[in-house]
Amino acid sequence: MASRLRTAAAFLCNPHRRWPPAIDPASNSCQFVIPCDSACVAPERRRCGPGSPPIMDLRSIRYFVQIADLGSITRAAQHLRIAQPALSRHLRSLEDELGTELLVRLPRGVRLTGAGRQFADHCRRILRELGRAQDELRASTEMPQGQVVLGLSPTIGPLVLPGIVERVTRQCPQISLKVVEGFSIQLYDALLAGRVEVGLLTNPTPSRALTLTPLLSEPIVVLAPPQARGTRRFYTMPELAKTPVITTEAIRSIVDEQLSRYGARLNIEAEIDAVEAIRRLLLRGIGPAVMPVSTFHDDIRAGTIAAFPIADANVHRILMLVQPAERKPSAASEEIAHIVAAEANALSDAGLFSLPAGGPPQLIMPAGTGRRSARRASRKRSAST
């Protein structure tokens, strides 16, 4: 120890001494890490030194959101095209600055802590607002551009999406469209959280945080294998209440709410939140199902699925255009909202969301049904009335 003190004293007394660059007191770039220990708080590291840049910047925020979204530092590094050790250092620096752990490292991937989930929500909101600010500035001098997140349900998406994409490509190719599929309750939450900018939902709950624009009303019908057609033209409510049916959770809620006014409820055989699975069951002769008329429109027209109205009740779903109300929509999201509404109205005019108009409730005639069959069905309706 004495020899070390003598060496240090000799160095300090030497007028020609040279400081190492990392600790030169005359340098403004002096930066080093000082551990701050306390009996009351967990140790944390703080960067100090003149002109030290803040650790938390937009790049670090983007990096963290990418890790949170992918659930893996390795996959995030590959997606961002940076070295994994460099990404890990960014993450550790961010945790040091915030003074808390954001991720739990697992054998395969990572998991957000409670603080990490909260911070990720704030980061996503920051990035969304930055994107909107950039879009608004561009919109003042240019045509609408930027990315817009559109939410569609699995029962309506396959019908409207081809036309929407075609219109966007033709009318505003500078807009990048990201489509998210989910049931209405999931899209409703995503709109409230700001993860979706424009949504096409059915029967959403009114909220001050959302702007709801009704587009059309679509009948909900009984769908069955074609061999079940026979002489049946419709279902009455007592018949429907006695018939075990297949449907989705969302449609069951809509139908039960409307049938309750008549003192009836659906008799559920299976509740399946997978539209294609319901279609395959019907094609295999398993049914009936209660769904909106547009869900299997092509199969109904082809004659592979039969559709029957509910005769003594106006059972329907309302299709609404939904946007967040508390934030000013970007020019790009407004353009997408107009396109979605135009496509839905065009399909409605083409008859995809309605039963044949006029007369008593009737079966949607599949393609290929001849005039003789139509006249025979008409005579039967006249005889029954």
GROMACS .gro file of C-alpha atoms in nm:
model
  385
    1MET     CA    1   0.000   0.000   0.000
    2ALA     CA    2   0.283   0.242   0.091
    3SER     CA    3   0.455   0.179  -0.240
    4ARG     CA    4   0.129   0.250  -0.429
    5LEU     CA    5   0.089   0.580  -0.244
    6ARG     CA    6   0.445   0.681  -0.328
    7THR     CA    7   0.388   0.597  -0.695
    8ALA     CA    8   0.066   0.801  -0.702
    9ALA     CA    9   0.236   1.097  -0.531
   10ALA     CA   10   0.523   1.089  -0.779
   11PHE     CA   11   0.276   1.086  -1.069
   12LEU     CA   12   0.081   1.384  -0.933
   13CYS     CA   13   0.399   1.586  -0.870
   14ASN     CA   14   0.533   1.523  -1.222
   15PRO     CA   15   0.461   1.834  -1.435
   16HIS     CA   16   0.487   1.623  -1.753
   17ARG     CA   17   0.231   1.366  -1.641
   18ARG     CA   18  -0.021   1.235  -1.900
   19TRP     CA   19  -0.370   1.133  -1.792
   20PRO     CA   20  -0.533   0.830  -1.951
   21PRO     CA   21  -0.800   0.960  -2.197
   22ALA     CA   22  -1.088   0.791  -2.011
   23ILE     CA   23  -1.029   0.991  -1.690
   24ASP     CA   24  -0.861   1.310  -1.810
   25PRO     CA   25  -1.024   1.586  -1.599
   26ALA     CA   26  -0.951   1.841  -1.872
   27SER     CA   27  -1.149   1.643  -2.127
   28ASN     CA   28  -1.518   1.714  -2.185
   29SER     CA   29  -1.574   1.359  -2.309
   30CYS     CA   30  -1.507   1.202  -1.970
   31GLN     CA   31  -1.773   0.934  -1.919
   32PHE     CA   32  -1.769   0.648  -1.676
   33VAL     CA   33  -2.014   0.450  -1.467
   34ILE     CA   34  -2.044   0.505  -1.093
   35PRO     CA   35  -2.227   0.240  -0.890
   36CYS     CA   36  -2.465   0.398  -0.639
   37ASP     CA   37  -2.528   0.160  -0.351
   38SER     CA   38  -2.796   0.220  -0.092
   39ALA     CA   39  -2.943   0.013   0.185
   40CYS     CA   40  -3.290   0.123   0.080
   41VAL     CA   41  -3.287   0.081  -0.299
   42ALA     CA   42  -3.147  -0.170  -0.543
   43PRO     CA   43  -2.808  -0.079  -0.693
   44GLU     CA   44  -2.833   0.113  -1.014
   45ARG     CA   45  -2.583   0.249  -1.260
   46ARG     CA   46  -2.588   0.606  -1.384
   47ARG     CA   47  -2.394   0.756  -1.672
   48CYS     CA   48  -2.221   1.077  -1.577
   49GLY     CA   49  -1.983   1.322  -1.733
   50PRO     CA   50  -2.014   1.650  -1.922
   51GLY     CA   51  -2.234   1.631  -2.231
   52SER     CA   52  -2.354   1.273  -2.171
   53PRO     CA   53  -2.633   1.187  -2.417
   54PRO     CA   54  -2.953   1.034  -2.274
   55ILE     CA   55  -2.982   0.658  -2.311
   56MET     CA   56  -3.355   0.663  -2.389
   57ASP     CA   57  -3.406   0.779  -2.748
   58LEU     CA   58  -3.637   0.680  -3.031
   59ARG     CA   59  -3.398   0.411  -3.148
   60SER     CA   60  -3.394   0.245  -2.806
   61ILE     CA   61  -3.774   0.268  -2.789
   62ARG     CA   62  -3.809   0.105  -3.132
   63TYR     CA   63  -3.566  -0.168  -3.033
   64PHE     CA   64  -3.757  -0.243  -2.712
   65VAL     CA   65  -4.096  -0.253  -2.889
   66GLN     CA   66  -3.954  -0.497  -3.145
   67ILE     CA   67  -3.828  -0.726  -2.867
   68ALA     CA   68  -4.164  -0.704  -2.688
   69ASP     CA   69  -4.359  -0.781  -3.007
   70LEU     CA   70  -4.144  -1.078  -3.110
   71GLY     CA   71  -4.080  -1.216  -2.760
   72SER     CA   72  -3.716  -1.285  -2.843
   73ILE     CA   73  -3.396  -1.078  -2.847
   74THR     CA   74  -3.250  -1.307  -3.114
   75ARG     CA   75  -3.547  -1.269  -3.351
   76ALA     CA   76  -3.562  -0.894  -3.285
   77ALA     CA   77  -3.192  -0.860  -3.370
   78GLN     CA   78  -3.246  -1.051  -3.695
   79HIS     CA   79  -3.547  -0.836  -3.784
   80LEU     CA   80  -3.362  -0.512  -3.701
   81ARG     CA   81  -3.045  -0.639  -3.871
   82ILE     CA   82  -2.816  -0.558  -3.581
   83ALA     CA   83  -2.590  -0.778  -3.369
   84GLN     CA   84  -2.761  -0.949  -3.077
   85PRO     CA   85  -2.497  -0.834  -2.821
   86ALA     CA   86  -2.552  -0.472  -2.930
   87LEU     CA   87  -2.928  -0.510  -2.889
   88SER     CA   88  -2.879  -0.667  -2.545
   89ARG     CA   89  -2.662  -0.371  -2.442
   90HIS     CA   90  -2.934  -0.127  -2.552
   91LEU     CA   91  -3.185  -0.319  -2.343
   92ARG     CA   92  -2.962  -0.329  -2.033
   93SER     CA   93  -2.893   0.045  -2.064
   94LEU     CA   94  -3.266   0.111  -2.088
   95GLU     CA   95  -3.334  -0.098  -1.776
   96ASP     CA   96  -3.052   0.083  -1.594
   97GLU     CA   97  -3.196   0.422  -1.678
   98LEU     CA   98  -3.549   0.322  -1.574
   99GLY     CA   99  -3.421   0.147  -1.262
  100THR     CA  100  -3.634  -0.163  -1.317
  101GLU     CA  101  -3.633  -0.492  -1.504
  102LEU     CA  102  -3.839  -0.485  -1.823
  103LEU     CA  103  -3.795  -0.844  -1.938
  104VAL     CA  104  -3.758  -1.186  -1.782
  105ARG     CA  105  -3.497  -1.388  -1.970
  106LEU     CA  106  -3.624  -1.741  -2.039
  107PRO     CA  107  -3.443  -2.043  -2.186
  108ARG     CA  108  -3.622  -1.969  -2.513
  109GLY     CA  109  -3.712  -1.605  -2.560
  110VAL     CA  110  -3.816  -1.337  -2.312
  111ARG     CA  111  -4.131  -1.239  -2.124
  112LEU     CA  112  -4.239  -0.887  -2.031
  113THR     CA  113  -4.256  -0.800  -1.663
  114GLY     CA  114  -4.545  -0.591  -1.532
  115ALA     CA  115  -4.333  -0.279  -1.570
  116GLY     CA  116  -4.227  -0.398  -1.914
  117ARG     CA  117  -4.586  -0.431  -2.033
  118GLN     CA  118  -4.670  -0.085  -1.905
  119PHE     CA  119  -4.359   0.067  -2.065
  120ALA     CA  120  -4.428  -0.116  -2.395
  121ASP     CA  121  -4.778   0.038  -2.413
  122HIS     CA  122  -4.630   0.385  -2.364
  123CYS     CA  123  -4.361   0.319  -2.625
  124ARG     CA  124  -4.612   0.200  -2.884
  125ARG     CA  125  -4.821   0.510  -2.819
  126ILE     CA  126  -4.515   0.732  -2.867
  127LEU     CA  127  -4.428   0.566  -3.198
  128ARG     CA  128  -4.789   0.587  -3.320
  129GLU     CA  129  -4.811   0.957  -3.235
  130LEU     CA  130  -4.478   1.019  -3.408
  131GLY     CA  131  -4.606   0.840  -3.718
  132ARG     CA  132  -4.927   1.044  -3.714
  133ALA     CA  133  -4.729   1.367  -3.680
  134GLN     CA  134  -4.517   1.271  -3.980
  135ASP     CA  135  -4.829   1.176  -4.179
  136GLU     CA  136  -5.001   1.508  -4.098
  137LEU     CA  137  -4.696   1.707  -4.204
  138ARG     CA  138  -4.677   1.515  -4.532
  139ALA     CA  139  -5.052   1.553  -4.584
  140SER     CA  140  -5.023   1.933  -4.576
  141THR     CA  141  -4.822   1.927  -4.898
  142GLU     CA  142  -4.873   1.579  -5.041
  143MET     CA  143  -5.136   1.313  -5.099
  144PRO     CA  144  -5.224   1.091  -4.798
  145GLN     CA  145  -4.954   0.838  -4.722
  146GLY     CA  146  -4.823   0.620  -4.442
  147GLN     CA  147  -4.939   0.297  -4.279
  148VAL     CA  148  -5.299   0.245  -4.166
  149VAL     CA  149  -5.407  -0.048  -3.947
  150LEU     CA  150  -5.749  -0.182  -4.048
  151GLY     CA  151  -5.942  -0.429  -3.831
  152LEU     CA  152  -6.184  -0.677  -3.989
  153SER     CA  153  -6.382  -0.968  -3.845
  154PRO     CA  154  -6.342  -1.319  -3.994
  155THR     CA  155  -6.706  -1.318  -4.106
  156ILE     CA  156  -6.679  -0.993  -4.302
  157GLY     CA  157  -6.310  -0.971  -4.396
  158PRO     CA  158  -6.310  -1.226  -4.681
  159LEU     CA  159  -6.599  -1.042  -4.849
  160VAL     CA  160  -6.478  -0.682  -4.830
  161LEU     CA  161  -6.098  -0.715  -4.827
  162PRO     CA  162  -6.039  -0.792  -5.198
  163GLY     CA  163  -6.231  -0.482  -5.304
  164ILE     CA  164  -6.066  -0.266  -5.037
  165VAL     CA  165  -5.716  -0.369  -5.144
  166GLU     CA  166  -5.804  -0.309  -5.509
  167ARG     CA  167  -5.938   0.040  -5.431
  168VAL     CA  168  -5.634   0.131  -5.218
  169THR     CA  169  -5.394   0.011  -5.489
  170ARG     CA  170  -5.580   0.211  -5.754
  171GLN     CA  171  -5.671   0.528  -5.562
  172CYS     CA  172  -5.392   0.577  -5.308
  173PRO     CA  173  -5.094   0.344  -5.368
  174GLN     CA  174  -4.881   0.556  -5.136
  175ILE     CA  175  -5.080   0.424  -4.836
  176SER     CA  176  -4.952   0.104  -4.676
  177LEU     CA  177  -5.243  -0.106  -4.547
  178LYS     CA  178  -5.198  -0.343  -4.253
  179VAL     CA  179  -5.499  -0.569  -4.191
  180VAL     CA  180  -5.568  -0.724  -3.850
  181GLU     CA  181  -5.831  -0.999  -3.820
  182GLY     CA  182  -6.025  -1.055  -3.500
  183PHE     CA  183  -6.375  -1.086  -3.361
  184SER     CA  184  -6.558  -0.763  -3.287
  185ILE     CA  185  -6.482  -0.763  -2.913
  186GLN     CA  186  -6.109  -0.802  -2.984
  187LEU     CA  187  -6.109  -0.526  -3.245
  188TYR     CA  188  -6.312  -0.304  -3.009
  189ASP     CA  189  -6.038  -0.329  -2.744
  190ALA     CA  190  -5.767  -0.273  -3.007
  191LEU     CA  191  -5.940   0.047  -3.124
  192LEU     CA  192  -5.965   0.175  -2.767
  193ALA     CA  193  -5.595   0.099  -2.711
  194GLY     CA  194  -5.496   0.267  -3.038
  195ARG     CA  195  -5.357  -0.048  -3.201
  196VAL     CA  196  -5.619  -0.027  -3.478
  197GLU     CA  197  -5.711   0.298  -3.658
  198VAL     CA  198  -6.016   0.191  -3.861
  199GLY     CA  199  -6.243  -0.103  -3.785
  200LEU     CA  200  -6.545  -0.270  -3.944
  201LEU     CA  201  -6.737  -0.409  -3.645
  202THR     CA  202  -7.079  -0.558  -3.580
  203ASN     CA  203  -7.303  -0.427  -3.300
  204PRO     CA  204  -7.025  -0.250  -3.104
  205THR     CA  205  -7.105  -0.104  -2.762
  206PRO     CA  206  -7.136   0.278  -2.782
  207SER     CA  207  -6.842   0.462  -2.627
  208ARG     CA  208  -6.738   0.827  -2.605
  209ALA     CA  209  -6.389   0.716  -2.701
  210LEU     CA  210  -6.506   0.580  -3.037
  211THR     CA  211  -6.688   0.723  -3.338
  212LEU     CA  212  -6.949   0.477  -3.471
  213THR     CA  213  -7.090   0.516  -3.822
  214PRO     CA  214  -7.366   0.264  -3.915
  215LEU     CA  215  -7.323   0.129  -4.268
  216LEU     CA  216  -7.585  -0.142  -4.311
  217SER     CA  217  -7.810  -0.395  -4.137
  218GLU     CA  218  -7.768  -0.762  -4.231
  219PRO     CA  219  -8.014  -1.044  -4.152
  220ILE     CA  220  -7.896  -1.341  -3.947
  221VAL     CA  221  -8.034  -1.664  -4.090
  222VAL     CA  222  -8.041  -2.040  -4.033
  223LEU     CA  223  -7.791  -2.223  -4.254
  224ALA     CA  224  -7.820  -2.595  -4.321
  225PRO     CA  225  -7.691  -2.868  -4.552
  226PRO     CA  226  -7.879  -2.859  -4.886
  227GLN     CA  227  -8.058  -3.190  -4.820
  228ALA     CA  228  -8.239  -3.022  -4.528
  229ARG     CA  229  -8.416  -2.789  -4.769
  230GLY     CA  230  -8.717  -3.009  -4.854
  231THR     CA  231  -9.034  -2.803  -4.837
  232ARG     CA  232  -8.907  -2.571  -4.562
  233ARG     CA  233  -8.902  -2.202  -4.645
  234PHE     CA  234  -8.815  -2.048  -4.308
  235TYR     CA  235  -8.778  -2.114  -3.935
  236THR     CA  236  -9.022  -1.982  -3.679
  237MET     CA  237  -8.891  -1.883  -3.338
  238PRO     CA  238  -9.049  -2.183  -3.159
  239GLU     CA  239  -8.888  -2.413  -3.418
  240LEU     CA  240  -8.553  -2.243  -3.381
  241ALA     CA  241  -8.567  -2.263  -3.000
  242LYS     CA  242  -8.613  -2.641  -3.025
  243THR     CA  243  -8.340  -2.694  -3.286
  244PRO     CA  244  -7.979  -2.750  -3.168
  245VAL     CA  245  -7.763  -2.511  -3.371
  246ILE     CA  246  -7.398  -2.421  -3.428
  247THR     CA  247  -7.281  -2.059  -3.411
  248THR     CA  248  -7.002  -1.831  -3.288
  249GLU     CA  249  -6.993  -1.661  -2.950
  250ALA     CA  250  -7.041  -1.315  -3.104
  251ILE     CA  251  -7.342  -1.418  -3.314
  252ARG     CA  252  -7.496  -1.607  -3.021
  253SER     CA  253  -7.480  -1.290  -2.810
  254ILE     CA  254  -7.644  -1.081  -3.083
  255VAL     CA  255  -7.921  -1.334  -3.154
  256ASP     CA  256  -7.995  -1.411  -2.788
  257GLU     CA  257  -8.027  -1.040  -2.710
  258GLN     CA  258  -8.280  -0.994  -2.990
  259LEU     CA  259  -8.471  -1.318  -2.930
  260SER     CA  260  -8.502  -1.241  -2.558
  261ARG     CA  261  -8.759  -0.974  -2.650
  262TYR     CA  262  -8.979  -1.261  -2.769
  263GLY     CA  263  -8.903  -1.484  -2.470
  264ALA     CA  264  -8.679  -1.719  -2.671
  265ARG     CA  265  -8.312  -1.823  -2.675
  266LEU     CA  266  -8.090  -2.024  -2.906
  267ASN     CA  267  -8.048  -2.395  -2.838
  268ILE     CA  268  -7.669  -2.423  -2.871
  269GLU     CA  269  -7.525  -2.754  -2.986
  270ALA     CA  270  -7.173  -2.616  -3.042
  271GLU     CA  271  -7.018  -2.270  -3.011
  272ILE     CA  272  -6.727  -2.249  -3.256
  273ASP     CA  273  -6.527  -1.930  -3.307
  274ALA     CA  274  -6.388  -2.051  -3.640
  275VAL     CA  275  -6.592  -1.961  -3.947
  276GLU     CA  276  -6.419  -2.205  -4.182
  277ALA     CA  277  -6.479  -2.491  -3.936
  278ILE     CA  278  -6.853  -2.413  -3.933
  279ARG     CA  279  -6.853  -2.409  -4.313
  280ARG     CA  280  -6.686  -2.751  -4.330
  281LEU     CA  281  -6.940  -2.894  -4.086
  282LEU     CA  282  -7.227  -2.769  -4.301
  283LEU     CA  283  -7.067  -2.907  -4.618
  284ARG     CA  284  -7.037  -3.246  -4.446
  285GLY     CA  285  -7.407  -3.246  -4.362
  286ILE     CA  286  -7.371  -3.137  -3.999
  287GLY     CA  287  -7.593  -2.851  -3.889
  288PRO     CA  288  -7.787  -2.630  -3.887
  289ALA     CA  289  -7.594  -2.313  -3.802
  290VAL     CA  290  -7.709  -1.960  -3.722
  291MET     CA  291  -7.492  -1.702  -3.899
  292PRO     CA  292  -7.518  -1.376  -4.098
  293VAL     CA  293  -7.641  -1.429  -4.453
  294SER     CA  294  -7.318  -1.300  -4.610
  295THR     CA  295  -7.088  -1.542  -4.426
  296PHE     CA  296  -7.123  -1.825  -4.677
  297HIS     CA  297  -7.271  -1.625  -4.962
  298ASP     CA  298  -7.080  -1.809  -5.236
  299ASP     CA  299  -7.187  -2.150  -5.101
  300ILE     CA  300  -7.551  -2.038  -5.082
  301ARG     CA  301  -7.542  -1.918  -5.442
  302ALA     CA  302  -7.373  -2.244  -5.549
  303GLY     CA  303  -7.643  -2.451  -5.376
  304THR     CA  304  -7.405  -2.630  -5.138
  305ILE     CA  305  -7.555  -2.458  -4.832
  306ALA     CA  306  -7.923  -2.368  -4.782
  307ALA     CA  307  -8.028  -2.045  -4.606
  308PHE     CA  308  -8.358  -1.993  -4.420
  309PRO     CA  309  -8.480  -1.665  -4.267
  310ILE     CA  310  -8.620  -1.645  -3.914
  311ALA     CA  311  -8.983  -1.570  -3.996
  312ASP     CA  312  -9.131  -1.399  -3.693
  313ALA     CA  313  -8.839  -1.190  -3.566
  314ASN     CA  314  -8.618  -0.921  -3.714
  315VAL     CA  315  -8.286  -1.082  -3.622
  316HIS     CA  316  -7.995  -0.890  -3.771
  317ARG     CA  317  -7.653  -0.746  -3.709
  318ILE     CA  318  -7.549  -0.386  -3.773
  319LEU     CA  319  -7.221  -0.331  -3.953
  320MET     CA  320  -7.045  -0.016  -3.832
  321LEU     CA  321  -6.736   0.179  -3.928
  322VAL     CA  322  -6.546   0.251  -3.605
  323GLN     CA  323  -6.263   0.501  -3.544
  324PRO     CA  324  -6.103   0.643  -3.226
  325ALA     CA  325  -6.274   0.969  -3.130
  326GLU     CA  326  -6.014   1.117  -2.894
  327ARG     CA  327  -5.737   1.150  -3.154
  328LYS     CA  328  -5.743   1.337  -3.481
  329PRO     CA  329  -5.732   1.075  -3.758
  330SER     CA  330  -5.451   1.100  -4.010
  331ALA     CA  331  -5.534   1.184  -4.370
  332ALA     CA  332  -5.439   0.828  -4.464
  333SER     CA  333  -5.675   0.669  -4.210
  334GLU     CA  334  -5.957   0.900  -4.324
  335GLU     CA  335  -5.897   0.787  -4.682
  336ILE     CA  336  -5.910   0.421  -4.577
  337ALA     CA  337  -6.234   0.483  -4.383
  338HIS     CA  338  -6.395   0.630  -4.697
  339ILE     CA  339  -6.277   0.332  -4.903
  340VAL     CA  340  -6.411   0.078  -4.650
  341ALA     CA  341  -6.751   0.248  -4.641
  342ALA     CA  342  -6.766   0.266  -5.021
  343GLU     CA  343  -6.681  -0.104  -5.060
  344ALA     CA  344  -6.935  -0.213  -4.798
  345ASN     CA  345  -7.206  -0.007  -4.967
  346ALA     CA  346  -7.113  -0.148  -5.309
  347LEU     CA  347  -7.142  -0.505  -5.181
  348SER     CA  348  -7.473  -0.420  -5.015
  349ASP     CA  349  -7.605  -0.286  -5.346
  350ALA     CA  350  -7.495  -0.614  -5.505
  351GLY     CA  351  -7.716  -0.806  -5.259
  352LEU     CA  352  -7.446  -0.977  -5.054
  353PHE     CA  353  -7.591  -0.863  -4.721
  354SER     CA  354  -7.962  -0.916  -4.777
  355LEU     CA  355  -8.230  -1.173  -4.846
  356PRO     CA  356  -8.444  -1.127  -5.159
  357ALA     CA  357  -8.674  -0.829  -5.108
  358GLY     CA  358  -9.053  -0.841  -5.123
  359GLY     CA  359  -9.305  -1.108  -5.029
  360PRO     CA  360  -9.295  -1.340  -4.732
  361PRO     CA  361  -8.966  -1.470  -4.589
  362GLN     CA  362  -8.808  -1.706  -4.837
  363LEU     CA  363  -8.503  -1.914  -4.914
  364ILE     CA  364  -8.218  -1.753  -5.102
  365MET     CA  365  -8.238  -1.934  -5.435
  366PRO     CA  366  -7.903  -2.101  -5.513
  367ALA     CA  367  -7.752  -2.051  -5.858
  368GLY     CA  368  -7.882  -2.300  -6.111
  369THR     CA  369  -8.236  -2.316  -5.972
  370GLY     CA  370  -8.457  -2.316  -6.280
  371ARG     CA  371  -8.771  -2.115  -6.348
  372ARG     CA  372  -8.988  -2.425  -6.303
  373SER     CA  373  -8.858  -2.472  -5.947
  374ALA     CA  374  -8.911  -2.103  -5.875
  375ARG     CA  375  -9.273  -2.118  -6.001
  376ARG     CA  376  -9.335  -2.433  -5.794
  377ALA     CA  377  -9.201  -2.260  -5.481
  378SER     CA  378  -9.421  -1.958  -5.556
  379ARG     CA  379  -9.735  -2.176  -5.588
  380LYS     CA  380  -9.654  -2.344  -5.254
  381ARG     CA  381  -9.621  -2.004  -5.084
  382SER     CA  382  -9.956  -1.895  -5.229
  383ALA     CA  383 -10.126  -2.215  -5.111
  384SER     CA  384  -9.984  -2.181  -4.760
  385THR     CA  385 -10.112  -1.826  -4.726
   0.00000   0.00000   0.00000
